Structures are given as C-alpha cells and as structure tokens.
Short mmCIF file of C-alpha atoms in Angstrom, two decimals:
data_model
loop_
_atom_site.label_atom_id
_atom_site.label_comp_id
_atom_site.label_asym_id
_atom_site.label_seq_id
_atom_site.Cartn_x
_atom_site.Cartn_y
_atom_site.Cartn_z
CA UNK J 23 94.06 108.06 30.56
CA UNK J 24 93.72 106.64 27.04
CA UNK J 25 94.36 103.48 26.53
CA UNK J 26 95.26 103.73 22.64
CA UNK J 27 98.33 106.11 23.33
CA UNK J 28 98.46 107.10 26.89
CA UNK J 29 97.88 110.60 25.69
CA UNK J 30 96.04 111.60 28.89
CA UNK J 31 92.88 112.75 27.15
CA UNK J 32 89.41 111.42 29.01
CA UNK J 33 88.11 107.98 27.52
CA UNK J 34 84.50 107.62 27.01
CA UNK J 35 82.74 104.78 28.44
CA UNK J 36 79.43 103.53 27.77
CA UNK J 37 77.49 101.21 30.53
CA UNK J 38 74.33 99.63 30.28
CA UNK J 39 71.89 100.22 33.10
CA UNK J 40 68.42 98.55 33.96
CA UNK J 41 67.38 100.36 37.18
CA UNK J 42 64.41 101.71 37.78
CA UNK J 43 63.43 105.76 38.71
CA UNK J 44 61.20 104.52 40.99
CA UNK J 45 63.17 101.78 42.61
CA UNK J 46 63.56 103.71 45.89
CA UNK J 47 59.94 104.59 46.06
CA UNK J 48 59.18 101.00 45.84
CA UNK J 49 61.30 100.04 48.34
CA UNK J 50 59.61 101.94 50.39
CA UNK J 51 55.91 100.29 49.48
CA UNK J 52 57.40 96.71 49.96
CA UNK J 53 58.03 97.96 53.51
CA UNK J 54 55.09 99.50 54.19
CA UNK J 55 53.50 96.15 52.26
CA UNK J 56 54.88 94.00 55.12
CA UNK J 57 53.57 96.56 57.49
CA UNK J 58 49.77 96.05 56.59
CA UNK J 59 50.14 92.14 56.08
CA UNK J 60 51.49 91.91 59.55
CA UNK J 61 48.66 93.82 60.70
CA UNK J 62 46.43 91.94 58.74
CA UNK J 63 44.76 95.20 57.62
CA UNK J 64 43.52 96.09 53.97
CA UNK J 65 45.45 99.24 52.45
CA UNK J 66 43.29 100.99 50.00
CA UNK J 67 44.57 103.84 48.08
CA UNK J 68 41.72 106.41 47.80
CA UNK J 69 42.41 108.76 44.49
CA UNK J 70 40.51 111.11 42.53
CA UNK J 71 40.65 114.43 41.32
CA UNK J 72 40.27 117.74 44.15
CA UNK J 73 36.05 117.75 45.23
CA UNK J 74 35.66 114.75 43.65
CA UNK J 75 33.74 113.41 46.84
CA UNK J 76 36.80 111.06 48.55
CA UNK J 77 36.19 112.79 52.09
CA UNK J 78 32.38 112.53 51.88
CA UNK J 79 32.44 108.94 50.25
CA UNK J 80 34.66 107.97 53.51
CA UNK J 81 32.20 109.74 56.05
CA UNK J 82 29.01 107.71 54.16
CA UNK J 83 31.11 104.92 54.67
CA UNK J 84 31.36 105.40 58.91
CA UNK J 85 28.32 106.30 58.86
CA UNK J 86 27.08 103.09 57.08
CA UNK J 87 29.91 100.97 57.91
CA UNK J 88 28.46 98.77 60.77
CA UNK J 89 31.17 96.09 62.08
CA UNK J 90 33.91 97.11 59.82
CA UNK J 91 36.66 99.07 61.40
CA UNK J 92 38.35 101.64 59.69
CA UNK J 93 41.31 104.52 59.57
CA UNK J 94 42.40 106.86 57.45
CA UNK J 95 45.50 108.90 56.33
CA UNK J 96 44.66 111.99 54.30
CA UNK J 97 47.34 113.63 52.06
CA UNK J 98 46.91 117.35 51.61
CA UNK J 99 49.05 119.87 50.32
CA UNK J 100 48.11 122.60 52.82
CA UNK J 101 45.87 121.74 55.55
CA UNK J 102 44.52 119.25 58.10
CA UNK J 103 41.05 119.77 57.09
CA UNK J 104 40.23 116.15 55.50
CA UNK J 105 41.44 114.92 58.71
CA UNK J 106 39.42 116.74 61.09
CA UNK J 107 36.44 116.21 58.65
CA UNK J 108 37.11 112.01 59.33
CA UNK J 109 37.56 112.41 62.91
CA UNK J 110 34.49 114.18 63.29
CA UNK J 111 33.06 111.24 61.44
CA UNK J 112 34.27 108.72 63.87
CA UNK J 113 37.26 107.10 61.43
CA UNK J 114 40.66 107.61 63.62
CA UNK J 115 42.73 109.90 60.62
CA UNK J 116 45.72 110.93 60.38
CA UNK J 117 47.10 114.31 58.21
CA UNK J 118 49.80 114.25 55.70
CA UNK J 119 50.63 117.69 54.84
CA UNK J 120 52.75 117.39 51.35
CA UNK J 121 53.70 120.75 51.16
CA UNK J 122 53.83 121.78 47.43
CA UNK J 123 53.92 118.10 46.91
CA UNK J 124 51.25 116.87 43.97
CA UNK J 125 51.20 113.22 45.44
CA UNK J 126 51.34 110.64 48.44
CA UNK J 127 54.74 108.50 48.11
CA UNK J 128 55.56 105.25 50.12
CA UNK J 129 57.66 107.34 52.39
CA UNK J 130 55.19 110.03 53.54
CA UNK J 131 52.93 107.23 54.22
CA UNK J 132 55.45 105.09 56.58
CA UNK J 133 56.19 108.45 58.59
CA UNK J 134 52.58 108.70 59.34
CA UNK J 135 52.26 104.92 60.64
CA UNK J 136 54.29 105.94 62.85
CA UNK J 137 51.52 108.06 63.98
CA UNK J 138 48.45 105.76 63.38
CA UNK J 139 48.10 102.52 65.11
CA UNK J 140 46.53 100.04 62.13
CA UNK J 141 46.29 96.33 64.04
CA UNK J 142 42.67 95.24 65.03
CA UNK J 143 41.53 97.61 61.77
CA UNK J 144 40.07 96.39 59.04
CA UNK J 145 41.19 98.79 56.22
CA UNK J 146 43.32 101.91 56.41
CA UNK J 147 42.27 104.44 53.44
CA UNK J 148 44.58 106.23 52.21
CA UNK J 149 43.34 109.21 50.63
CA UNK J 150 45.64 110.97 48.59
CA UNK J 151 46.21 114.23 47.35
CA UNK J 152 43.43 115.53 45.19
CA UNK J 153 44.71 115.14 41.52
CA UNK J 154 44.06 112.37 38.48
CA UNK J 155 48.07 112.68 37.21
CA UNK J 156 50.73 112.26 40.04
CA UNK J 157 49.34 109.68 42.83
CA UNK J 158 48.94 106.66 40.03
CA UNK J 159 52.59 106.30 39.82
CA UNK J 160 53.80 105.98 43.43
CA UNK J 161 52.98 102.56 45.09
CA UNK J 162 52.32 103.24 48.30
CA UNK J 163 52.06 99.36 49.20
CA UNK J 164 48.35 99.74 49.22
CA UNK J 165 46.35 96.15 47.74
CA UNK J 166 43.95 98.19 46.26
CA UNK J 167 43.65 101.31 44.02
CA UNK J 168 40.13 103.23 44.40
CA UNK J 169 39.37 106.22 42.21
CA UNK J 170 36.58 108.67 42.90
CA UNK J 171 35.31 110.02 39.89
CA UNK J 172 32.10 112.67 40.40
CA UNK J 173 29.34 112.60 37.56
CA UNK J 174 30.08 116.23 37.27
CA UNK J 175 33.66 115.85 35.86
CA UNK J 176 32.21 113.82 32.95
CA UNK J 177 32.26 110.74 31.25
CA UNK J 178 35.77 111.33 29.57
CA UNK J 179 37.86 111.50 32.39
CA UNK J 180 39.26 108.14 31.99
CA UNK J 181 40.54 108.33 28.71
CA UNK J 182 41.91 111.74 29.07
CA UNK J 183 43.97 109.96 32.58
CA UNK J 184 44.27 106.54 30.71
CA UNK J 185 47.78 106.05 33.84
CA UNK J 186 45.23 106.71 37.04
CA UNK J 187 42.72 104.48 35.36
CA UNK J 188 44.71 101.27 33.99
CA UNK J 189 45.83 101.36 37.64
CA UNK J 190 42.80 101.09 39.34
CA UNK J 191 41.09 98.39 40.77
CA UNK J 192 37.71 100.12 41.09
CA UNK J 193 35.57 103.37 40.45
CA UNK J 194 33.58 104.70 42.49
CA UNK J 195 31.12 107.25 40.66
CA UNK J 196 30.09 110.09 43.00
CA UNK J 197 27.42 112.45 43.52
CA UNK J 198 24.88 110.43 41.57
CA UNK J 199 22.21 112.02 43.53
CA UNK J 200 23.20 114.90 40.78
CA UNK J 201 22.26 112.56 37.54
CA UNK J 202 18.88 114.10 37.17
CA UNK J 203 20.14 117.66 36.86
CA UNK J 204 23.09 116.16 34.29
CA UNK J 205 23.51 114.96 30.80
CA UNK J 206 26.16 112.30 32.20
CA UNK J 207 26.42 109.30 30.21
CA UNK J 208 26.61 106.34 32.07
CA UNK J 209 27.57 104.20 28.76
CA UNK J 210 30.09 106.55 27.54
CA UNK J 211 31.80 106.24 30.57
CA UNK J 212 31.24 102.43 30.99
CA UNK J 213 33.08 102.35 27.32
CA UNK J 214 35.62 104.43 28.40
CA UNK J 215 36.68 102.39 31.66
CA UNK J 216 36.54 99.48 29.50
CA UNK J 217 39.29 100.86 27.18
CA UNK J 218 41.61 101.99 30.62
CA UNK J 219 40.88 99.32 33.10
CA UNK J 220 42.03 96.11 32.62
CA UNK J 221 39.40 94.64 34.84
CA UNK J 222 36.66 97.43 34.72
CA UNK J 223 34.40 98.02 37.97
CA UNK J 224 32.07 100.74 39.10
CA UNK J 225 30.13 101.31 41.55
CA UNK J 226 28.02 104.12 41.24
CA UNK J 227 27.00 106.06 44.86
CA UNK J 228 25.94 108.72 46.56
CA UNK J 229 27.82 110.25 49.89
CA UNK J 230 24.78 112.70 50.67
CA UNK J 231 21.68 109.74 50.26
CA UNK J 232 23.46 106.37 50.71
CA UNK J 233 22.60 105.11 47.75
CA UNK J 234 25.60 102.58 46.72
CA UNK J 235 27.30 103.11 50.13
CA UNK J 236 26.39 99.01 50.97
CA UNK J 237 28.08 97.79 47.22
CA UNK J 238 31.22 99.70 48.36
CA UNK J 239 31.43 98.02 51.69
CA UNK J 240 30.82 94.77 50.35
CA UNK J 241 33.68 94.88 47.82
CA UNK J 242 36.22 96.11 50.58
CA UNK J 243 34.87 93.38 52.27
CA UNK J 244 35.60 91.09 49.39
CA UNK J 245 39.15 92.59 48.67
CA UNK J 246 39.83 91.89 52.81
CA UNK J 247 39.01 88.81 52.32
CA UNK J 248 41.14 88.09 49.04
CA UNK J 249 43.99 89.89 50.38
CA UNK J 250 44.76 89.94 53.57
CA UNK J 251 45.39 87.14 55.92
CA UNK J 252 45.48 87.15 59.99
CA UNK J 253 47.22 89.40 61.11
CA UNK J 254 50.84 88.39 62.79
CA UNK J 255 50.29 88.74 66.45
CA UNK J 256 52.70 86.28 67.96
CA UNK J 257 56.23 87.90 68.98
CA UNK J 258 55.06 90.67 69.97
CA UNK J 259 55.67 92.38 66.43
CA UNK J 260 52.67 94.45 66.05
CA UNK J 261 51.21 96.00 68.60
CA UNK J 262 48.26 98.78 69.04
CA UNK J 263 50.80 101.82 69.48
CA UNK J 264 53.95 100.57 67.93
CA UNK J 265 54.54 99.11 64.49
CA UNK J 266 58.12 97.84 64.85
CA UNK J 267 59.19 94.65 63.80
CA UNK J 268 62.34 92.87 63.30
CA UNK J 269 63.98 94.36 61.09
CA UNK J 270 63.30 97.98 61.78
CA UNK J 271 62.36 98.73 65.74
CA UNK J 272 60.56 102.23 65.81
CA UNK J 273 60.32 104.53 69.04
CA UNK J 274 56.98 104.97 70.63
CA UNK J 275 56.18 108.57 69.11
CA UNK J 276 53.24 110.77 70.64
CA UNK R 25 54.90 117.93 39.37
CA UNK R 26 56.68 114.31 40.17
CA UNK R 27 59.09 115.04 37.71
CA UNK R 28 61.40 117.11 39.57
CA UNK R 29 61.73 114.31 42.07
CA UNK R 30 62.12 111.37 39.44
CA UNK R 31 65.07 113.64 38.07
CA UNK R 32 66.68 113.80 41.41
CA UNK R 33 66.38 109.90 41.70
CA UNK R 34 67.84 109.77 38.41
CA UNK R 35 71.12 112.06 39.40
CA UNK R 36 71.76 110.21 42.22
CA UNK R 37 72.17 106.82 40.71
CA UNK R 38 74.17 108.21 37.72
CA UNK R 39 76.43 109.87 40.18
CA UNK R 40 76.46 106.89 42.14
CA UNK R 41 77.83 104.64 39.28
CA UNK R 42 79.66 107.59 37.66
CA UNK R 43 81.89 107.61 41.50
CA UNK R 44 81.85 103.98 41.59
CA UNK R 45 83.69 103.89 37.76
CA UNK R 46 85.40 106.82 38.62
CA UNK R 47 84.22 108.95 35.93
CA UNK R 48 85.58 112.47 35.88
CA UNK R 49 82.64 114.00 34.10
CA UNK R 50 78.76 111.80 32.51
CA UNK R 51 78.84 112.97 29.07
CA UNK R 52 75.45 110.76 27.93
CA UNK R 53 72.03 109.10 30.22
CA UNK R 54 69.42 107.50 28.15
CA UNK R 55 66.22 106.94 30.01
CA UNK R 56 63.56 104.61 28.52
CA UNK R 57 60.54 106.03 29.11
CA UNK R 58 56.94 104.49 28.41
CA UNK R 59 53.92 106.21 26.74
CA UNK R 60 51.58 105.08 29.72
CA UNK R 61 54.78 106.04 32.39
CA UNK R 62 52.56 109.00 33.65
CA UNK R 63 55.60 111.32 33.17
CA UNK R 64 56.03 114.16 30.56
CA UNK R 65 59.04 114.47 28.66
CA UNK R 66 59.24 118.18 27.92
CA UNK R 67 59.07 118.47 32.10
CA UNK R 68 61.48 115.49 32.46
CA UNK R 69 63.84 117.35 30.15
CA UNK R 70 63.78 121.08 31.97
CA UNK R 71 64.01 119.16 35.70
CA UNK R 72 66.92 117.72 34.15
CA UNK R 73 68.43 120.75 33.33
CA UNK R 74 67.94 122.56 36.29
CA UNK R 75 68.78 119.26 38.68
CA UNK R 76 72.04 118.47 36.69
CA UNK R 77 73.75 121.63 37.65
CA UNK R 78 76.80 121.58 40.03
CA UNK R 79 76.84 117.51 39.81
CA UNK R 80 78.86 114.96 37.80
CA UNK R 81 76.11 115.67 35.23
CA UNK R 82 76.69 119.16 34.56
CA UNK R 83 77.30 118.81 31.13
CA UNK R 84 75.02 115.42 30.26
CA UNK R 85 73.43 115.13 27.21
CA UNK R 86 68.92 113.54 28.28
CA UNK R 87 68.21 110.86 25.59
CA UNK R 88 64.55 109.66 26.01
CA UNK R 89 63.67 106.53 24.40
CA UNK R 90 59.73 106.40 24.08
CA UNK R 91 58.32 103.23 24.19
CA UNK R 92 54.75 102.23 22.98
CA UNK R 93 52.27 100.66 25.41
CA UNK R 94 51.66 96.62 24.23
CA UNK R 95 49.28 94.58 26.36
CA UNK R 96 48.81 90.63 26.54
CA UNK R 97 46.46 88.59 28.35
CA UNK R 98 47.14 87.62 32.27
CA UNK R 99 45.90 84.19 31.64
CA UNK R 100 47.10 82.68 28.26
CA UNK R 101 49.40 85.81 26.97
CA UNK R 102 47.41 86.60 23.61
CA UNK R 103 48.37 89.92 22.31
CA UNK R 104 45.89 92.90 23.08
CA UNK R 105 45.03 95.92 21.07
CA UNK R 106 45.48 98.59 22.76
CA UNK R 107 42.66 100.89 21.71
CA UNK R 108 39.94 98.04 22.43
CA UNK R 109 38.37 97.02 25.64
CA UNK R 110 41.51 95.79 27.61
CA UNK R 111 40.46 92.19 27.97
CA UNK R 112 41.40 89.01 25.47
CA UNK R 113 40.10 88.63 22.38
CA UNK R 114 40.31 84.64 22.86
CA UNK R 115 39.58 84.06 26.61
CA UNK R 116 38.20 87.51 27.66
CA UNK R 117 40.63 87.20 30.89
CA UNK R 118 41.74 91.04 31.78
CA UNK R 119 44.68 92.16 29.91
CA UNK R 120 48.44 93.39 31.26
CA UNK R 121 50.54 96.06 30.00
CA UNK R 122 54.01 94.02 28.85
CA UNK R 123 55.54 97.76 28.13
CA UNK R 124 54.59 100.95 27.80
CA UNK R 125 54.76 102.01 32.15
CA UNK R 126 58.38 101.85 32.40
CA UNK R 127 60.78 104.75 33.34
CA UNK R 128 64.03 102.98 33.51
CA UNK R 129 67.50 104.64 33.39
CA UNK R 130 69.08 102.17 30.41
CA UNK R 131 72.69 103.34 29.36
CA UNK R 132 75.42 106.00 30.57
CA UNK R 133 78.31 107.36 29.00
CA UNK R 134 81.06 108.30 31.17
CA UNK R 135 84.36 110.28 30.53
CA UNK R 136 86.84 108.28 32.66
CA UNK R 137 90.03 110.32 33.00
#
C-alpha cells in the first residue's frame, strides 16, 4: 500500500544489487577446484574452435607423453566419439554429451568426476566443446586455459575472439606440418596474441609429426609444478573410485 | 548460445529478491554488462523476453549498462591501453582487465503492493 496516502496503489521500490550471473556457475568451479587440489592433479581446460586439432593434439601427447599420467573429459554436443578416439589412445576419457549445449559448465564437469577417478593422475584435460565464443566464460575450476588454434583458421582469430584469448594461458598452434602449403603469418598472429593475452605464449606443434609435442609436455609439466601441490591422501578423502570428501560424500557410481 | 541460460540465472535471483521483498510485480532490472563479458546484448535482450514470461518479471523493463574494458598492470597497477600489447608500459609485467568482463545484475525496481 502507499505510504503517502494509504491509497492502495503499488509503491515502486528500487534496490541495488551486486550479484553476479555467473555466481552459481562459479560455485560450482570452486568445488570442483577443491576437487583437483585434493587430488593433487592439474585441470587444464582444452578449447578451440570444432577440427581445430584438440583430440589429435591429446593423442600426440599419449603417444609422446612418457611418465606423465593423464585423463580426459571430452564435451560434445552429440556423440562419444572424442572419447573413444582417447581411449583408443591409451588416456582413460570420459564423454560429456551437452546436448544442444554450446559449452562445458562447472556442473557438467562435477557429474562426470563422478565417473572418472583423477588421484595418482597427473593432469585431467578437459576438452570442451568445439567453439571460440561460449567455453571462455564458464570456469570450470580448471588452473589452466589451453586454446588450440590450427594454422588453417588464420592469423586473426584472436582478435576477432579477443574473450577466449585474454583468458588463456597458452596457444597451442596446430597442424604446422601444413605451413608450407599456407600463407599463415606467424608474426601477424604473434601481434595479435600480444594485443589479447595478457601473458602471450605459443607453442607451435604438430599432432601428425611430433614436432612441438615435447614443449607442450614440458609446460604442463611446469604449470603441475606451479600449481598443484600433493595431493591430500590422509583421511581417506580421495580415493581411486570415489571422490567424496567432507563436505559432500558421493555414492560409488558404475 | 549461453545466453539463454545467463537469462534464466538472472530470473531466478530477481524472483528470489522480488519474493523475499514481497514484490507483487518487477517493473525495472539493470544488468551491467562488460564489452569483453563474451555475451551479446541483442541475444541477452530476446532470452529475456522469452524467459520472463509467466514469472514475477512478466512485464520488466532489460536496462543494459555497457561498460568499457580498462586494464592495469598486475604488479604496480599502471594504467594499460587497451589496443596495445597487454603488458605495462613502465614495468612490462602482464596486464589485468579492472572492468570490462563483468555481467552483474546491479539494480531492481519492484512494485510492492
């Protein structure tokens, strides 16, 4: 009722607000977040656009990968296929069908660690759904961002995707085995990742010769090491098949 | 498309607070919403519309309130141009977006019967 005159007509009130649209997503990633430091595991979310190379950079990668242990969730919007590819490869992977969804969020990504025992790993990959728009805005509680970017999609991309970019913590350029049959220009793009990524990085490879394969191992060696401590063992909080912990007990799923 | 599901997030807290002050009806929701957010406002707008139906927001008027990307340096917080390489013009320590990423719901208006 109004307060002026009591005349029973609606009163408008105004309130100020400061919450984010995203809050609940990043809820989410500070869960999953505790999830990977307890299993002292590196989370690296894998983007780039669709045939960019992601699948094939992760099966150079067990193929090259030597002591490092690895497993990997692949976001899809209609099939297992990515999944089956990394199995095949030897990387334990896990599917994450999104449906008409254009991106991975932190949610998706708990369900499936319900499905993929991470302690004793080294890094879980995350690879995420096949587009240069959606994935940068969903934390997924991943420590690093990783995009793919093929020499075939040119040397533009970034600033054209300036949000997946400034996010990222490194490039990996793709398909370089193709640079002789291109006119890619590996300073226009250097320029370009310089005016999108804060801290620019790229390492240039190729899935189909191995060329690069050892720089990208080293640096998720380097980001384990910068990241992640040991992993939380005592308790009986993490365990091979079971990723409960206190504040959240999960049921052993098949 | 994200924005569908950042418009659902966006009902629900309005609602939320709209219960909680036990509003009859939102009339207004201004969203602040940054130039580097990774979210289009034409899309944000028409998920609006269609999401807003049958709620408390039925008839609530989307104000967006753009807001330009500004960068400063991690380590000693110089200013950065934005259309330069994204490092410090003084220290050349890597730069960090101070605004311009955020997609924040900033002000209601509420008709409280």
């Amino acid at each position: 009722m109004c307060e002026e005159c009591g005349c029973g007509d609606p009163e408008l009130v105004a309130v100020e607000m400061h919450e984010s649209l995203l809050e609940g997503n990043a809820k989410n990633a500070r869960h999953n977040r505790d999830h990977f430091a307890r299993a002292g595991v590196l989370a690296v979310n894998l983007m780039g656009s669709p045939g960019s190379g992601k699948t094939a950079l992760l099966e150079a990668t067990a193929r090259a990968r030597r002591s490092l242990q690895l497993a990997a969730m692949s976001g899809d919007l209609a099939t297992d296929r990515d999944a089956v590819r990394l199995e095949k490869a030897g990387i334990p992977a896990r599917s994450i069908t999104t449906g008409s969804a254009c991106h991975l969020d932190a949610e998706m990504v708990h369900r499936a660690l319900h499905h993929l025992p991470i302690s004793g790993l080294d890094a879980l990959v995350i690879e995420n759904v096949g587009n240069l728009v959606c994935p940068a805005i969903y934390d997924l509680g991943q420590h690093v961002n990783v995009v793919a970017l093929s020499v075939t999609e040119g040397e533009d991309k970034p600033l054209k995707y300036p949000v997946m970019f400034r996010k990222a913590d490194l490039v990996v350029l793709t398909k370089v085995d193709l640079l002789p049959y291109l006119e890619f220009d590996l300073d226009a793009l250097t320029d370009a990742v310089a005016k999108t990524m804060p801290a620019p990085r790229i390492i240039p490879v190729s899935a189909r010769n191995g060329q690069g394969i050892d720089r990208w191992l080293a640096w998720l060696e380097e980001q384990k090491a910068q990241f992640v401590k040991a992993p939380v063992t005592d308790a009986g909080l993490v365990s091979a098949d079971d990723h409960a912990h206190e504040h959240h007990r999960h049921p052993v799923q098949a | 498309m994200h924005e569908y599901s950042l418009v659902t997030a966006l009902v629900e807290s309005v609602e939320r607070e709209a219960r909680t002050r036990g509003a009859s009806a939102v009339v207004a929701v201004r969203v602040a919403l940054g130039r580097q957010a990774g979210v289009d406002a034409d899309l944000l707008r028409t998920a609006f519309e269609l999401r807003r139906a049958g709620t408390l927001c039925a008839r609530a008027g989307l104000e967006l309130r753009h807001v330009d990307c500004t960068w400063e340096c991690r380590a000693c917080g110089t200013p950065v141009a934005a259309e330069r390489a994204l490092c410090c013009p003084s220290c050349g320590a890597p730069a960090r977006m101070v605004t311009g990423d955020e997609i924040v719901l900033e002000r209601l208006e509420l008709e409280v019967a």
